[in-house]
CSV table of C-alpha atoms in Angstrom, one decimal:
chain,number,residue,atom,x,y,z
A,1263,MET,CA,-154.7,10.6,87.0
A,1264,THR,CA,-155.8,13.5,86.3
A,1265,SER,CA,-158.8,15.3,84.6
A,1266,ASP,CA,-156.6,14.9,81.4
A,1267,ASN,CA,-157.1,11.5,81.5
A,1268,ARG,CA,-160.2,11.3,81.7
A,1269,ALA,CA,-160.9,14.2,78.4
A,1270,ALA,CA,-158.4,11.6,76.6
A,1271,ILE,CA,-160.1,8.8,77.1
A,1272,LEU,CA,-163.4,11.3,76.4
A,1273,ALA,CA,-161.6,12.2,73.2
A,1274,GLN,CA,-160.5,9.4,71.8
A,1275,ALA,CA,-164.1,7.3,72.1
A,1276,LEU,CA,-165.9,9.8,70.4
A,1277,GLN,CA,-163.7,9.5,67.8
A,1278,LEU,CA,-163.8,6.2,67.4
A,1279,PHE,CA,-167.4,5.8,67.7
A,1280,ALA,CA,-167.9,7.6,65.6
A,1281,ALA,CA,-165.6,6.3,62.5
A,1282,ARG,CA,-166.6,2.5,63.5
A,1283,GLY,CA,-169.9,2.5,65.7
A,1284,TYR,CA,-170.3,1.9,68.8
A,1285,ASP,CA,-170.7,-1.8,69.1
A,1286,ALA,CA,-167.2,-2.4,67.8
A,1287,VAL,CA,-165.7,-0.1,69.4
A,1288,GLY,CA,-163.3,-2.0,72.9
A,1289,VAL,CA,-162.2,-1.0,76.6
A,1290,GLN,CA,-159.1,-1.4,75.3
A,1291,GLU,CA,-158.8,0.0,72.2
A,1292,VAL,CA,-159.6,3.0,74.0
A,1293,ALA,CA,-157.2,3.5,76.9
A,1294,ALA,CA,-154.1,2.1,74.2
A,1295,ALA,CA,-155.5,4.9,71.5
A,1296,ALA,CA,-155.7,7.7,75.4
A,1297,GLY,CA,-152.4,6.2,75.9
A,1298,VAL,CA,-153.9,5.1,80.0
A,1299,THR,CA,-154.6,1.7,81.0
A,1300,LYS,CA,-158.0,-0.3,81.5
A,1301,PRO,CA,-158.6,0.1,85.0
A,1302,THR,CA,-157.2,3.8,84.5
A,1303,LEU,CA,-161.0,4.2,82.2
A,1304,TYR,CA,-163.3,1.9,84.8
A,1305,HIS,CA,-161.7,4.5,87.5
A,1306,TYR,CA,-163.3,7.1,85.4
A,1307,PHE,CA,-166.6,6.0,83.7
A,1308,GLY,CA,-167.3,2.8,86.1
A,1309,SER,CA,-168.3,1.0,82.3
A,1310,LYS,CA,-167.9,0.6,78.5
A,1311,THR,CA,-171.9,1.8,79.0
A,1312,GLY,CA,-170.7,5.2,82.0
A,1313,LEU,CA,-167.9,6.3,78.8
A,1314,LEU,CA,-171.3,6.9,76.4
A,1315,ASP,CA,-173.0,9.0,78.8
A,1316,ALA,CA,-171.1,10.6,80.2
A,1317,LEU,CA,-169.9,11.2,76.0
A,1318,LEU,CA,-173.4,12.7,76.1
A,1319,ALA,CA,-173.8,14.6,78.8
A,1320,GLU,CA,-171.1,16.4,77.8
A,1321,GLN,CA,-172.3,16.9,74.6
A,1322,LEU,CA,-176.2,16.7,74.1
A,1323,GLY,CA,-176.4,19.7,77.0
A,1324,PRO,CA,-175.7,21.9,75.5
A,1325,LEU,CA,-177.2,21.6,72.9
A,1326,ILE,CA,-180.0,21.3,74.8
A,1327,VAL,CA,-179.8,24.2,75.8
A,1328,GLN,CA,-179.9,26.3,72.8
A,1329,VAL,CA,-183.1,24.0,71.6
A,1330,ARG,CA,-184.7,24.6,74.3
A,1331,ALA,CA,-184.2,28.8,74.0
A,1332,ALA,CA,-184.7,28.5,70.0
A,1333,ALA,CA,-187.9,25.8,71.2
A,1334,ASP,CA,-189.4,28.9,72.9
A,1335,TYR,CA,-192.3,30.8,71.2
A,1336,ARG,CA,-192.6,33.8,71.6
A,1337,GLY,CA,-195.5,34.8,68.6
A,1338,ASP,CA,-193.4,34.3,65.8
A,1339,LEU,CA,-193.6,30.8,64.4
A,1340,PRO,CA,-191.2,31.2,61.2
A,1341,ARG,CA,-188.4,32.4,63.8
A,1342,SER,CA,-188.7,29.8,66.6
A,1343,LEU,CA,-188.7,28.1,62.9
A,1344,ASN,CA,-185.3,29.8,61.7
A,1345,GLU,CA,-183.4,29.3,65.0
A,1346,VAL,CA,-184.4,25.8,65.8
A,1347,THR,CA,-183.0,24.9,62.9
A,1348,ALA,CA,-180.2,27.0,63.3
A,1349,ALA,CA,-179.2,25.8,66.3
A,1350,TYR,CA,-179.2,22.2,65.0
A,1351,PHE,CA,-176.9,23.9,62.1
A,1352,ASP,CA,-174.5,25.5,64.3
A,1353,PHE,CA,-174.2,22.2,66.7
A,1354,ALA,CA,-173.4,19.9,64.0
A,1355,ARG,CA,-171.2,22.4,61.9
A,1356,ARG,CA,-168.8,22.5,65.7
A,1357,ARG,CA,-169.5,19.0,66.4
A,1358,PRO,CA,-168.9,17.4,63.2
A,1359,VAL,CA,-167.7,14.1,64.5
A,1360,PHE,CA,-169.7,13.7,67.7
A,1361,TYR,CA,-173.6,14.1,65.3
A,1362,ARG,CA,-171.9,11.6,63.1
A,1363,MET,CA,-171.6,9.4,65.7
A,1364,GLN,CA,-175.4,10.0,67.5
A,1365,LEU,CA,-177.0,10.1,64.2
A,1366,GLY,CA,-175.9,6.3,64.4
A,1367,LEU,CA,-176.9,5.5,67.8
A,1368,VAL,CA,-180.3,6.8,67.2
A,1369,PHE,CA,-181.7,4.0,64.5
A,1370,ALA,CA,-179.7,1.3,67.5
A,1371,PRO,CA,-181.8,-1.9,67.3
A,1372,PRO,CA,-183.7,0.0,70.3
A,1373,GLN,CA,-183.2,-2.6,73.3
A,1374,SER,CA,-179.3,-2.1,73.0
A,1375,ASP,CA,-177.1,-0.4,75.1
A,1376,PRO,CA,-176.8,3.1,72.6
A,1377,ALA,CA,-180.0,3.7,71.9
A,1378,ARG,CA,-181.0,3.2,75.5
A,1379,ALA,CA,-178.2,6.2,75.9
A,1380,ILE,CA,-179.6,8.4,74.1
A,1381,ARG,CA,-183.2,8.3,74.5
A,1382,PRO,CA,-183.6,10.5,77.5
A,1383,TYR,CA,-181.9,13.1,75.0
A,1384,ASN,CA,-184.0,13.0,71.9
A,1385,GLU,CA,-187.2,12.6,73.6
A,1386,THR,CA,-185.8,15.7,75.3
A,1387,GLN,CA,-185.4,17.1,72.3
A,1388,TYR,CA,-189.4,16.3,70.6
A,1389,HIS,CA,-190.7,17.5,74.0
A,1390,LEU,CA,-189.4,21.3,74.0
A,1391,LEU,CA,-190.2,20.7,69.9
A,1392,GLU,CA,-194.2,19.0,70.4
A,1393,ALA,CA,-194.3,22.1,73.6
A,1394,LEU,CA,-193.3,24.2,70.1
A,1395,PHE,CA,-195.8,23.3,68.3
A,1396,ARG,CA,-198.4,23.2,71.0
A,1397,ARG,CA,-198.0,27.1,71.6
A,1398,ALA,CA,-198.1,27.6,68.2
A,1399,ALA,CA,-201.6,25.9,67.3
A,1400,ASP,CA,-203.2,29.0,69.7
A,1401,ASP,CA,-202.1,31.5,67.4
A,1402,HIS,CA,-202.5,28.5,63.9
A,1403,GLY,CA,-206.0,26.7,64.8
A,1404,ASN,CA,-204.8,24.7,61.6
A,1405,MET,CA,-201.7,22.6,63.4
A,1406,ARG,CA,-203.9,21.7,66.8
A,1407,GLY,CA,-203.2,18.5,67.5
A,1408,ARG,CA,-200.7,17.7,65.2
A,1409,GLN,CA,-197.6,18.9,67.6
A,1410,GLN,CA,-196.0,15.0,67.7
A,1411,ARG,CA,-196.1,15.5,64.4
A,1412,TYR,CA,-194.2,17.9,63.4
A,1413,ALA,CA,-192.0,17.3,66.4
A,1414,VAL,CA,-191.1,14.4,64.4
A,1415,THR,CA,-191.2,16.1,60.8
A,1416,LEU,CA,-188.8,18.5,61.7
A,1417,ARG,CA,-186.2,16.8,63.5
A,1418,GLY,CA,-185.9,15.0,60.9
A,1419,MET,CA,-185.7,17.2,57.7
A,1420,ILE,CA,-183.1,19.2,60.1
A,1421,ASP,CA,-181.4,15.5,60.8
A,1422,THR,CA,-181.6,14.3,56.9
A,1423,TYR,CA,-179.8,18.3,56.0
A,1424,ILE,CA,-177.3,17.0,58.3
A,1425,GLY,CA,-176.5,13.7,57.0
A,1426,LEU,CA,-176.3,15.4,54.2
A,1427,PHE,CA,-173.7,17.9,54.7
A,1428,LEU,CA,-172.0,15.5,57.1
A,1429,SER,CA,-171.6,13.4,53.7
A,1430,GLY,CA,-169.9,16.7,51.7
A,1431,ASP,CA,-173.4,17.3,50.0
A,1432,ILE,CA,-174.8,20.6,50.4
A,1433,HIS,CA,-173.5,23.1,52.8
A,1434,LEU,CA,-175.1,24.3,56.4
A,1435,ASP,CA,-176.0,28.2,55.2
A,1436,ASP,CA,-177.7,30.9,55.8
A,1437,ALA,CA,-179.8,30.0,52.0
A,1438,LEU,CA,-180.3,26.1,52.8
A,1439,LEU,CA,-181.6,27.3,56.8
A,1440,TYR,CA,-184.6,29.9,54.8
A,1441,GLN,CA,-185.2,27.1,52.2
A,1442,ALA,CA,-185.4,24.5,54.4
A,1443,VAL,CA,-187.7,26.2,57.0
A,1444,HIS,CA,-190.3,27.4,54.6
A,1445,GLN,CA,-190.6,24.1,53.2
A,1446,PHE,CA,-191.6,23.0,56.1
A,1447,MET,CA,-193.7,25.8,57.4
A,1448,HIS,CA,-195.8,25.7,53.9
A,1449,GLY,CA,-196.7,22.0,54.6
A,1450,ILE,CA,-197.2,22.8,58.1
A,1451,TYR,CA,-200.0,25.5,57.2
A,1452,SER,CA,-201.4,23.6,54.6
């Protein structure tokens, strides 16, 4: 058993989960697609849920690092919002299959394994965005007490644009980035 097996299992699980959803894919199917046996899959991940947990940790770790750096408010809210939005757009362009999969997990039934697995990562991202807006409220008093709403709205807007990108309806380019952030800022400054 090699780390190549582990990587192959993760890659095939990502493809299958993104194409059909976590619940529609069985362990045997992932193992067969990766060219390994079920015991090999269980050796590395323990279970299908363990496989999902490993996939999320491997893929979302880099996004959270990017978002944390971008959400570090330094007195310039437009710049911070541009950097946050650019971090998500860049991640989605580089990892479109994963982004599609994780969007599906976000909207899974609340008590399901997929929802449980993605929840801590989403909570971390929302907390980072809320902290950005909480710090910015010192400079923009009309924002005070609204940081949770702003975090949810910003992330929702970003994910909507990314969803349209994943469907082939738009391109995530600099012009869209500017328009999206500009539109969002009009709403929070009012």
